[in-house]
PDB file of C-alpha atoms in Angstrom:
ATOM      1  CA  UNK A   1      73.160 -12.804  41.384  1.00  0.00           C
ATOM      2  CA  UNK A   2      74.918  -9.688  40.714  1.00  0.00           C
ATOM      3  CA  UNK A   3      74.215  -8.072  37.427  1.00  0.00           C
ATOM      4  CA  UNK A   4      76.814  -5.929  35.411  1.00  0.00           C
ATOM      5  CA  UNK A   5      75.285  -4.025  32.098  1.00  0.00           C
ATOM      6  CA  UNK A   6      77.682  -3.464  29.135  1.00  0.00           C
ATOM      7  CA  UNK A   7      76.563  -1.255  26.564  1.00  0.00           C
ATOM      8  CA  UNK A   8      76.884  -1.314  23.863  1.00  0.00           C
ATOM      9  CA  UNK A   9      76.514  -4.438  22.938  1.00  0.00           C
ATOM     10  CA  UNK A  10      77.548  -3.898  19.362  1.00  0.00           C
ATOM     11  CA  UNK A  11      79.331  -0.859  17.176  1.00  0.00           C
ATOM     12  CA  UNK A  12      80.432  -0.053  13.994  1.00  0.00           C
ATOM     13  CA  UNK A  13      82.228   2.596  13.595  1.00  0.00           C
ATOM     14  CA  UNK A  14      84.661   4.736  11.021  1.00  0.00           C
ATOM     15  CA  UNK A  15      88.771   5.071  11.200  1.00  0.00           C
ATOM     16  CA  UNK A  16      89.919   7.762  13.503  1.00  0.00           C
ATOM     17  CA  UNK A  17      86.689   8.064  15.476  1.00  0.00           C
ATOM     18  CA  UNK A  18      86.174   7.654  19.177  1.00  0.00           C
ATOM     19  CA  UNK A  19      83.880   5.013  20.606  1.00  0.00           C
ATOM     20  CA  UNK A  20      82.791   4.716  24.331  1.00  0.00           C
ATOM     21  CA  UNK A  21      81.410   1.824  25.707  1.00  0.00           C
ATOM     22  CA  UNK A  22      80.015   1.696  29.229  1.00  0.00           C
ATOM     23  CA  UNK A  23      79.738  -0.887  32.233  1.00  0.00           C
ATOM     24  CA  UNK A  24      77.558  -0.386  34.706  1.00  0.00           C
ATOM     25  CA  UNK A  25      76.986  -2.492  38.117  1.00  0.00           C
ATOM     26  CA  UNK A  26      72.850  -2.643  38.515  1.00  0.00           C
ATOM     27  CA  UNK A  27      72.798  -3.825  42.007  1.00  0.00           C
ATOM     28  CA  UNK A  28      76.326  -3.200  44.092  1.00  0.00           C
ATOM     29  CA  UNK A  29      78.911  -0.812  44.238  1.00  0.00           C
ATOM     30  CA  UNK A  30      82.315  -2.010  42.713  1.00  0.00           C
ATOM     31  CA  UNK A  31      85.195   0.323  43.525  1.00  0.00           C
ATOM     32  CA  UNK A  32      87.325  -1.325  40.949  1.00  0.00           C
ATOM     33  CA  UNK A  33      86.170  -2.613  37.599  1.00  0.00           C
ATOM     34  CA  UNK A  34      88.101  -4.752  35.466  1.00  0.00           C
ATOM     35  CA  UNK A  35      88.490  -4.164  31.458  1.00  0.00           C
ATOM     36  CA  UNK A  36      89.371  -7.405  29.313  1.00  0.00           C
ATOM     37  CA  UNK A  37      90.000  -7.271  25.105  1.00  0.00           C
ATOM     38  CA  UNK A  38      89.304 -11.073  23.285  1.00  0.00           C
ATOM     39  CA  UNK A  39      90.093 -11.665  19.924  1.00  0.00           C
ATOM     40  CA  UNK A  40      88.066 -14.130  18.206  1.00  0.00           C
ATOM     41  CA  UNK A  41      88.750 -17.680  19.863  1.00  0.00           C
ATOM     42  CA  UNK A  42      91.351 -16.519  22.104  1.00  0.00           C
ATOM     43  CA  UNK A  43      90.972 -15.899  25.932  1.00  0.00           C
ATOM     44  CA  UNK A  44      90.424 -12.845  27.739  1.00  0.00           C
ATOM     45  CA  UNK A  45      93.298 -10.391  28.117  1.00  0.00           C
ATOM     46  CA  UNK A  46      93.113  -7.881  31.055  1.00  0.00           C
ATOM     47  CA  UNK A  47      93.981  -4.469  29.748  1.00  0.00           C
ATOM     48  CA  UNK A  48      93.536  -2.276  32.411  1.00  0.00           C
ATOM     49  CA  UNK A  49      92.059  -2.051  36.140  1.00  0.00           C
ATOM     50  CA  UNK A  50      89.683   0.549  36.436  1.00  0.00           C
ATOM     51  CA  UNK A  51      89.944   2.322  40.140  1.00  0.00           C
ATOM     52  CA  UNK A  52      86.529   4.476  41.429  1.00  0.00           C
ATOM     53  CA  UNK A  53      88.007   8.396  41.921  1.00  0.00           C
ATOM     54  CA  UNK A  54      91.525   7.588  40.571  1.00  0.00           C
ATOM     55  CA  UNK A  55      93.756   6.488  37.335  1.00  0.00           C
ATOM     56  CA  UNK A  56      93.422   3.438  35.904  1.00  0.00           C
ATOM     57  CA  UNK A  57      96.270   0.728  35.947  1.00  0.00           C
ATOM     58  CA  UNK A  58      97.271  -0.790  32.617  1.00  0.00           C
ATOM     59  CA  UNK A  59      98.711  -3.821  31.695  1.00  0.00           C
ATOM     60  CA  UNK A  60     101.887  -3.717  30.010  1.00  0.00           C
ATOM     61  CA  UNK A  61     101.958  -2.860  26.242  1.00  0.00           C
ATOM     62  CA  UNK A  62      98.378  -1.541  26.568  1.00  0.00           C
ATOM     63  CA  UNK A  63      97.602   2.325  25.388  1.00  0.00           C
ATOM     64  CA  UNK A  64      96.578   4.574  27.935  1.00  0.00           C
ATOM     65  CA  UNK A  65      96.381   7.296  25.736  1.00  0.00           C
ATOM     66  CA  UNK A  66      94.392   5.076  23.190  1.00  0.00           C
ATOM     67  CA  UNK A  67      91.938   3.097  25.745  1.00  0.00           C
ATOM     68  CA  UNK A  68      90.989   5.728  28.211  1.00  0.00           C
ATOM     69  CA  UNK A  69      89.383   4.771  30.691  1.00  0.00           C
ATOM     70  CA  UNK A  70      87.023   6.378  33.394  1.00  0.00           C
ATOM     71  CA  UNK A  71      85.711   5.478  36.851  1.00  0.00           C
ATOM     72  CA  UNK A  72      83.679   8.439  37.498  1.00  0.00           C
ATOM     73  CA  UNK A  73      81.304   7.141  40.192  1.00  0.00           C
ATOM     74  CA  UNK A  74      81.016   3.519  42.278  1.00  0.00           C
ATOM     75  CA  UNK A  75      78.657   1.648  39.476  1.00  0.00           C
ATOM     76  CA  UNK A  76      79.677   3.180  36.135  1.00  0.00           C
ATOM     77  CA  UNK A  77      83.289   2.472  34.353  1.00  0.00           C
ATOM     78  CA  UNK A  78      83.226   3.952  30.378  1.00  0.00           C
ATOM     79  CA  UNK A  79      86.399   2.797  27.944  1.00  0.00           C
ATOM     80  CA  UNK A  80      86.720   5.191  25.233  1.00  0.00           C
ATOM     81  CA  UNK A  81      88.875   3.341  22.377  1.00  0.00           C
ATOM     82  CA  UNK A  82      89.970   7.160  21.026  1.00  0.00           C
ATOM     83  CA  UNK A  83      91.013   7.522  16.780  1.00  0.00           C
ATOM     84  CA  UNK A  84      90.248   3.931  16.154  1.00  0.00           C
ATOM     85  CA  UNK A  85      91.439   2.032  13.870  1.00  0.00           C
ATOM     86  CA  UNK A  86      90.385  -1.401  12.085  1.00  0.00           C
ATOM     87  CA  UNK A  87      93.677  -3.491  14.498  1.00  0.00           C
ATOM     88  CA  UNK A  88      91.474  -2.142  17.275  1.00  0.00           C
ATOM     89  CA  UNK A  89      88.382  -4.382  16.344  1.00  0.00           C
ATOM     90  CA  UNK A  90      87.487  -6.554  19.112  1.00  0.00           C
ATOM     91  CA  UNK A  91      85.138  -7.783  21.879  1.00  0.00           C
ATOM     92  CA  UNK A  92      85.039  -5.754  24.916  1.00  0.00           C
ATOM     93  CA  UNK A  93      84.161  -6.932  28.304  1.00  0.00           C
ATOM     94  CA  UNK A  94      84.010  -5.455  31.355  1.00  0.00           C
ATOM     95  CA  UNK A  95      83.846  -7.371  35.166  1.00  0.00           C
ATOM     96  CA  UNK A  96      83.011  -6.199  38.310  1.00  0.00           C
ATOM     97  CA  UNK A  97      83.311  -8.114  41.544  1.00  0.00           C
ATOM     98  CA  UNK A  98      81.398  -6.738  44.824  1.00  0.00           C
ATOM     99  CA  UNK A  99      84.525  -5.648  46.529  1.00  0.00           C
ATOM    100  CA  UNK A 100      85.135  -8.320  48.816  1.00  0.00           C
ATOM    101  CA  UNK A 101      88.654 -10.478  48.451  1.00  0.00           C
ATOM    102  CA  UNK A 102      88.034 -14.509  47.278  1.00  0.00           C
ATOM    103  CA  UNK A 103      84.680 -13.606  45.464  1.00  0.00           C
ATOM    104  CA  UNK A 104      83.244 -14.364  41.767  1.00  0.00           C
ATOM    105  CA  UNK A 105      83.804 -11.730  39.101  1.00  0.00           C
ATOM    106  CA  UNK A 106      80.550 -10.606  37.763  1.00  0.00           C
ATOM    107  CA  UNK A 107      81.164  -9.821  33.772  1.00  0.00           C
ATOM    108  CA  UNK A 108      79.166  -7.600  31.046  1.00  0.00           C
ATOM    109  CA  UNK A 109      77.490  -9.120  27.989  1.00  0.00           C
ATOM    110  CA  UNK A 110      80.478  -7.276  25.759  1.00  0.00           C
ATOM    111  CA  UNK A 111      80.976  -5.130  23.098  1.00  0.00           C
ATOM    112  CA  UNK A 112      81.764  -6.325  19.477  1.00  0.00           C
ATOM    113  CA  UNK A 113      83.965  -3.313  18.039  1.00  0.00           C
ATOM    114  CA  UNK A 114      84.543  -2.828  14.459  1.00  0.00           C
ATOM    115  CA  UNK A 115      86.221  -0.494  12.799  1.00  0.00           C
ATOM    116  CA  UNK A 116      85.864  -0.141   9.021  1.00  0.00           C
TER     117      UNK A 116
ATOM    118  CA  UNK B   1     100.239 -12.201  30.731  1.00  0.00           C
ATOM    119  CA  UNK B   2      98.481 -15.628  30.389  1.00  0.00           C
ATOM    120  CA  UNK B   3      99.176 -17.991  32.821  1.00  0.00           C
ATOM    121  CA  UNK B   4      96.268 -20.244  32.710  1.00  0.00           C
ATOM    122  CA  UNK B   5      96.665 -23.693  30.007  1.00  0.00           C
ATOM    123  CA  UNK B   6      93.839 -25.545  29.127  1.00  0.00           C
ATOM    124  CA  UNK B   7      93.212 -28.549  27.369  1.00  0.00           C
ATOM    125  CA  UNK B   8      91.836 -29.852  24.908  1.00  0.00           C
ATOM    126  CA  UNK B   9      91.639 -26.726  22.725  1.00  0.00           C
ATOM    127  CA  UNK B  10      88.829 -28.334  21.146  1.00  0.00           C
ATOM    128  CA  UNK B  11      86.156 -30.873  22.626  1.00  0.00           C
ATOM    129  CA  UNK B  12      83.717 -32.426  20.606  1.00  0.00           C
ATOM    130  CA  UNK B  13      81.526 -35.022  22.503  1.00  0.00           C
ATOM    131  CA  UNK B  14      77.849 -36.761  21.714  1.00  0.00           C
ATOM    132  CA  UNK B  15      75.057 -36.055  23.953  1.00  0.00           C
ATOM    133  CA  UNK B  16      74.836 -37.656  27.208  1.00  0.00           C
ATOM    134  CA  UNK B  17      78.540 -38.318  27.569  1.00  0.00           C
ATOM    135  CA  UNK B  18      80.518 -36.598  30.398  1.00  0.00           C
ATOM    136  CA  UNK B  19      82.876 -34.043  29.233  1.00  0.00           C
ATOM    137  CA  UNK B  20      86.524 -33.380  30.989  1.00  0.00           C
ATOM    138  CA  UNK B  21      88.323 -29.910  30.431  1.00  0.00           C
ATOM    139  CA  UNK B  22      91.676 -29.510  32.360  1.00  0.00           C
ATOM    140  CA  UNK B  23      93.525 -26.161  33.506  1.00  0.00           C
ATOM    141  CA  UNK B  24      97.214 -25.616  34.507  1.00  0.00           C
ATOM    142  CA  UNK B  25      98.567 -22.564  36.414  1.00  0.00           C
ATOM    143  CA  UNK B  26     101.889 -21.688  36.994  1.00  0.00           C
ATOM    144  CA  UNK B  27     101.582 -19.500  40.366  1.00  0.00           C
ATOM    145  CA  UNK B  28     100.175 -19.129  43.662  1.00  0.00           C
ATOM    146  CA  UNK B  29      96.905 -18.867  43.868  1.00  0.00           C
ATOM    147  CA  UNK B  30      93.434 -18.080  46.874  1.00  0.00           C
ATOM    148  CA  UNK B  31      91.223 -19.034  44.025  1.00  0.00           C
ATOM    149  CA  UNK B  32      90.472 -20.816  40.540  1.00  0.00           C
ATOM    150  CA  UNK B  33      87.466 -20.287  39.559  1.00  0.00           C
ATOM    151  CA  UNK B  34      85.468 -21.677  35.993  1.00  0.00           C
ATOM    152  CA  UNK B  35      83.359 -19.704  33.683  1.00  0.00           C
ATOM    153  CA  UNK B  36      81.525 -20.552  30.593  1.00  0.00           C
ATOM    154  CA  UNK B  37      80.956 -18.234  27.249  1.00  0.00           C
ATOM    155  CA  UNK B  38      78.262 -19.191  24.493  1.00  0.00           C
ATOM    156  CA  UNK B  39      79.637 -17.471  21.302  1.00  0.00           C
ATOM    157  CA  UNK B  40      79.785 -13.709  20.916  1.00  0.00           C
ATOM    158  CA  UNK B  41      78.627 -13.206  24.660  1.00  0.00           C
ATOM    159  CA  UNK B  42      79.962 -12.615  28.047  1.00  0.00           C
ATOM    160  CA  UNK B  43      81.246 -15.135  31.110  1.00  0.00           C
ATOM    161  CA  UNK B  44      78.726 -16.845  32.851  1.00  0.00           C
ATOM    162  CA  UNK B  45      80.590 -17.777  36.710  1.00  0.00           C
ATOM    163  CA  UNK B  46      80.169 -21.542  36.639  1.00  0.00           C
ATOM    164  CA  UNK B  47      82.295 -22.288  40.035  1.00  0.00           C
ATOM    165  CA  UNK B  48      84.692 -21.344  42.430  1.00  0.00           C
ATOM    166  CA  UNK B  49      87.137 -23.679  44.716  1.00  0.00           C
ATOM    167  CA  UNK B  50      89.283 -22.595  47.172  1.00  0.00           C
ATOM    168  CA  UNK B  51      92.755 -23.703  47.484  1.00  0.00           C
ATOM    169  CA  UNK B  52      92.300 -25.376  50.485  1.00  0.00           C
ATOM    170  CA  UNK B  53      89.746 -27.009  48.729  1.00  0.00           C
ATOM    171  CA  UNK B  54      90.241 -30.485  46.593  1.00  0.00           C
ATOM    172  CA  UNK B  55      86.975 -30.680  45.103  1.00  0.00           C
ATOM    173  CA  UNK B  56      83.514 -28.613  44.376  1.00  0.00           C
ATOM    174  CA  UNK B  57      80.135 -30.029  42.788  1.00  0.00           C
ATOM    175  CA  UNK B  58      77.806 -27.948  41.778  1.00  0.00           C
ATOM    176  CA  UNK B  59      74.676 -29.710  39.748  1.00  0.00           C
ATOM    177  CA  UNK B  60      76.040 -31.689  36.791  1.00  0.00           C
ATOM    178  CA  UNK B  61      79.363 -29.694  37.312  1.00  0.00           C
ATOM    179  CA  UNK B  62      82.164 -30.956  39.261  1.00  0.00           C
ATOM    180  CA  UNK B  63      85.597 -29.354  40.059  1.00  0.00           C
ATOM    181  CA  UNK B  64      88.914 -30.613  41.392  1.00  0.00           C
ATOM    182  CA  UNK B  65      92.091 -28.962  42.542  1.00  0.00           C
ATOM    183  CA  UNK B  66      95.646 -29.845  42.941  1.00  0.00           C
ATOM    184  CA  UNK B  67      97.728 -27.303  43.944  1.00  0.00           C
ATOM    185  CA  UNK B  68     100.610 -29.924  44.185  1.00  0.00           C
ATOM    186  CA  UNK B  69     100.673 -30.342  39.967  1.00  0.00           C
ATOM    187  CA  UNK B  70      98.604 -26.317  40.099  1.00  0.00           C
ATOM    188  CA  UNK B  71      96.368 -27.687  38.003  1.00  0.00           C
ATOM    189  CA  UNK B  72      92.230 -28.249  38.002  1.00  0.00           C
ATOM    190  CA  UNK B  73      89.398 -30.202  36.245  1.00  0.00           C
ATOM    191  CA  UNK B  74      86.170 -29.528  35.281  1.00  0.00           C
ATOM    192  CA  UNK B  75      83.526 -32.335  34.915  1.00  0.00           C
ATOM    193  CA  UNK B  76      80.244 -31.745  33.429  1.00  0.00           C
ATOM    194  CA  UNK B  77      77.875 -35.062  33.551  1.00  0.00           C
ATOM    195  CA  UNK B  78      75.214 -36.221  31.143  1.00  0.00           C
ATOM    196  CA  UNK B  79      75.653 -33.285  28.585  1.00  0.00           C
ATOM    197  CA  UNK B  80      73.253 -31.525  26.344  1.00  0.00           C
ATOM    198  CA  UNK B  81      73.481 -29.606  23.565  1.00  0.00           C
ATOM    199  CA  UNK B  82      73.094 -26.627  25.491  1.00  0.00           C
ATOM    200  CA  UNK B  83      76.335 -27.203  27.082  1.00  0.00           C
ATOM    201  CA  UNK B  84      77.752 -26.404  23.813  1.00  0.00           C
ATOM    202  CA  UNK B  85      80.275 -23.233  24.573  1.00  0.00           C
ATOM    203  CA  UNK B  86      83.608 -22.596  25.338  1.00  0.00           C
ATOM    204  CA  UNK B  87      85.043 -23.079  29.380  1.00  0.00           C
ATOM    205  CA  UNK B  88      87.793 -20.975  30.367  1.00  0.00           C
ATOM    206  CA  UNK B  89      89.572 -21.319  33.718  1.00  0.00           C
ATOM    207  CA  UNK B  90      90.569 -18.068  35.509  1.00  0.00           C
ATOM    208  CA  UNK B  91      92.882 -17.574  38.557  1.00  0.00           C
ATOM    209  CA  UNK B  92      94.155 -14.967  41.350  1.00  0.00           C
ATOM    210  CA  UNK B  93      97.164 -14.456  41.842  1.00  0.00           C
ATOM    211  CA  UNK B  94      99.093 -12.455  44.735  1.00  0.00           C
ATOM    212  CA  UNK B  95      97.143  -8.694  42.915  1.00  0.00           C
ATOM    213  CA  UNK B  96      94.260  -9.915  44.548  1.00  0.00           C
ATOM    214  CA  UNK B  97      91.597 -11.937  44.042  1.00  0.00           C
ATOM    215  CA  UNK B  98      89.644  -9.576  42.112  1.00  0.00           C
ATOM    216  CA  UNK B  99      92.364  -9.288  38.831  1.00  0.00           C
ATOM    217  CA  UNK B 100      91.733 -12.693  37.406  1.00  0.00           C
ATOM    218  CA  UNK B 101      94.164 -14.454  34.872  1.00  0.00           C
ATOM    219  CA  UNK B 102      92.124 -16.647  32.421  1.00  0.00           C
ATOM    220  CA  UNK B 103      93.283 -19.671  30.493  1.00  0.00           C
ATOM    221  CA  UNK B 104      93.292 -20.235  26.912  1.00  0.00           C
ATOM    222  CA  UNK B 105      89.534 -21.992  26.996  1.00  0.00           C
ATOM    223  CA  UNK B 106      88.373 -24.934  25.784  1.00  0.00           C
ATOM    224  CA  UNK B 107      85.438 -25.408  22.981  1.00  0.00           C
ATOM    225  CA  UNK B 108      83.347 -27.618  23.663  1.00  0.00           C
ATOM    226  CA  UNK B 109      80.723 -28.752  21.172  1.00  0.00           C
ATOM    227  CA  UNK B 110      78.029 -31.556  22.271  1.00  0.00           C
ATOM    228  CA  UNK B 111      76.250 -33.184  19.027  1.00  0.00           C
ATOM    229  CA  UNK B 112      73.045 -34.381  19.895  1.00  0.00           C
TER     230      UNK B 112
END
């Protein structure tokens, strides 16, 4: 099956720093990538749809200016959580599906964020 | 927003015993598919179904679909204590199948 690499898969990090965490698609191209924030026994919540060579669409109420987000190239889609703060502690995960309509998502291992 | 409802919440079974996890919806949908997630980790796809479809095995798995009530079942037969993790259901919606709308999830714990 298709694989889709998260990395990292774990980070600590201070207040007011930046983090970037990257998802990469081993074995297909995905044109659009799919960003998702879980709190700790909650479901997934999509924050953003991340678009190969253009912006990135956000969900309503989510930062774009906070969670920046960049598609640079057909297999690699980075969220940078920018001046983070301990609210934004979370897991991360990332999905990819191989472009085709009616087809299985393909998702990361995630990132546990937190910020101390 | 959420759209997907599962229940139980919480599902706490003894080995061997078939396990039933139900999802509601409240739109259209071209697909509902299940995933699992072992604590801390990402979604494993378990199964897709159609919705022209009515029911999908897969192994110990099996998967209905009523679009009628918009809701869906998962069965899994004969568990193990590996099954222990939590299900969530996920559906399209008229974005495209690719943005998927996941349910709340249910935990399910199998004691051996």
């Amino acid at each position: 099956g298709a694989v889709v690499s998260q990395h990292p898969s774990w980070v600590i990090c201070k207040s007011g720093t930046s983090v970037k965490i990257e998802c990469r698609s081993l074995d297909f191209q995905a044109t659009t990538m799919f960003w998702y924030r879980q709190f700790p026994k909650q479901s997934l919540m999509l924050m953003a749809t991340s678009n190969e060579g253009s912006k990135a669409t956000y969900e309503q109420g989510v930062e774009k200016d906070k969670f920046l987000i960049n598609h640079a190239s057909l297999t690699l889609s980075t969220l940078t959580v920018t001046s983070a703060h301990p609210e934004d502690s979370s897991f991360y995960i990332c999905s990819a599906s191989r472009g085709v309509m009616n087809t299985e998502a393909f998702f990361g291992q995630g990132t546990r964020l937190t910020v101390v | 927003s959420q759209q997907g409802e599962e229940d139980p919440q919480a599902l706490s079974i003894q080995e061997g015993e078939n396990a039933t996890m139900n999802c509601s919806y409240k739109t259209s949908i071209n697909n509902l598919q299940w995933y699992r997630q072992n604590s801390g980790r990402g979604l494993v796809h378990l199964i897709l179904i159609r919705s022209n479809e009515r029911e999908k095995h897969s192994g110990r798995l099996r998967v209905t679909l009523d679009t009628s009530k918009k809701s869906s079942s998962l069965l899994i037969t004969a568990s193990r204590a590996a099954d222990t993790a939590s299900y969530f259901c996920a559906t399209d919606g008229s974005q495209g199948a690719q943005k998927l709308v996941f349910g709340q999830g249910t935990r399910l714990t199998i004691n051996p």
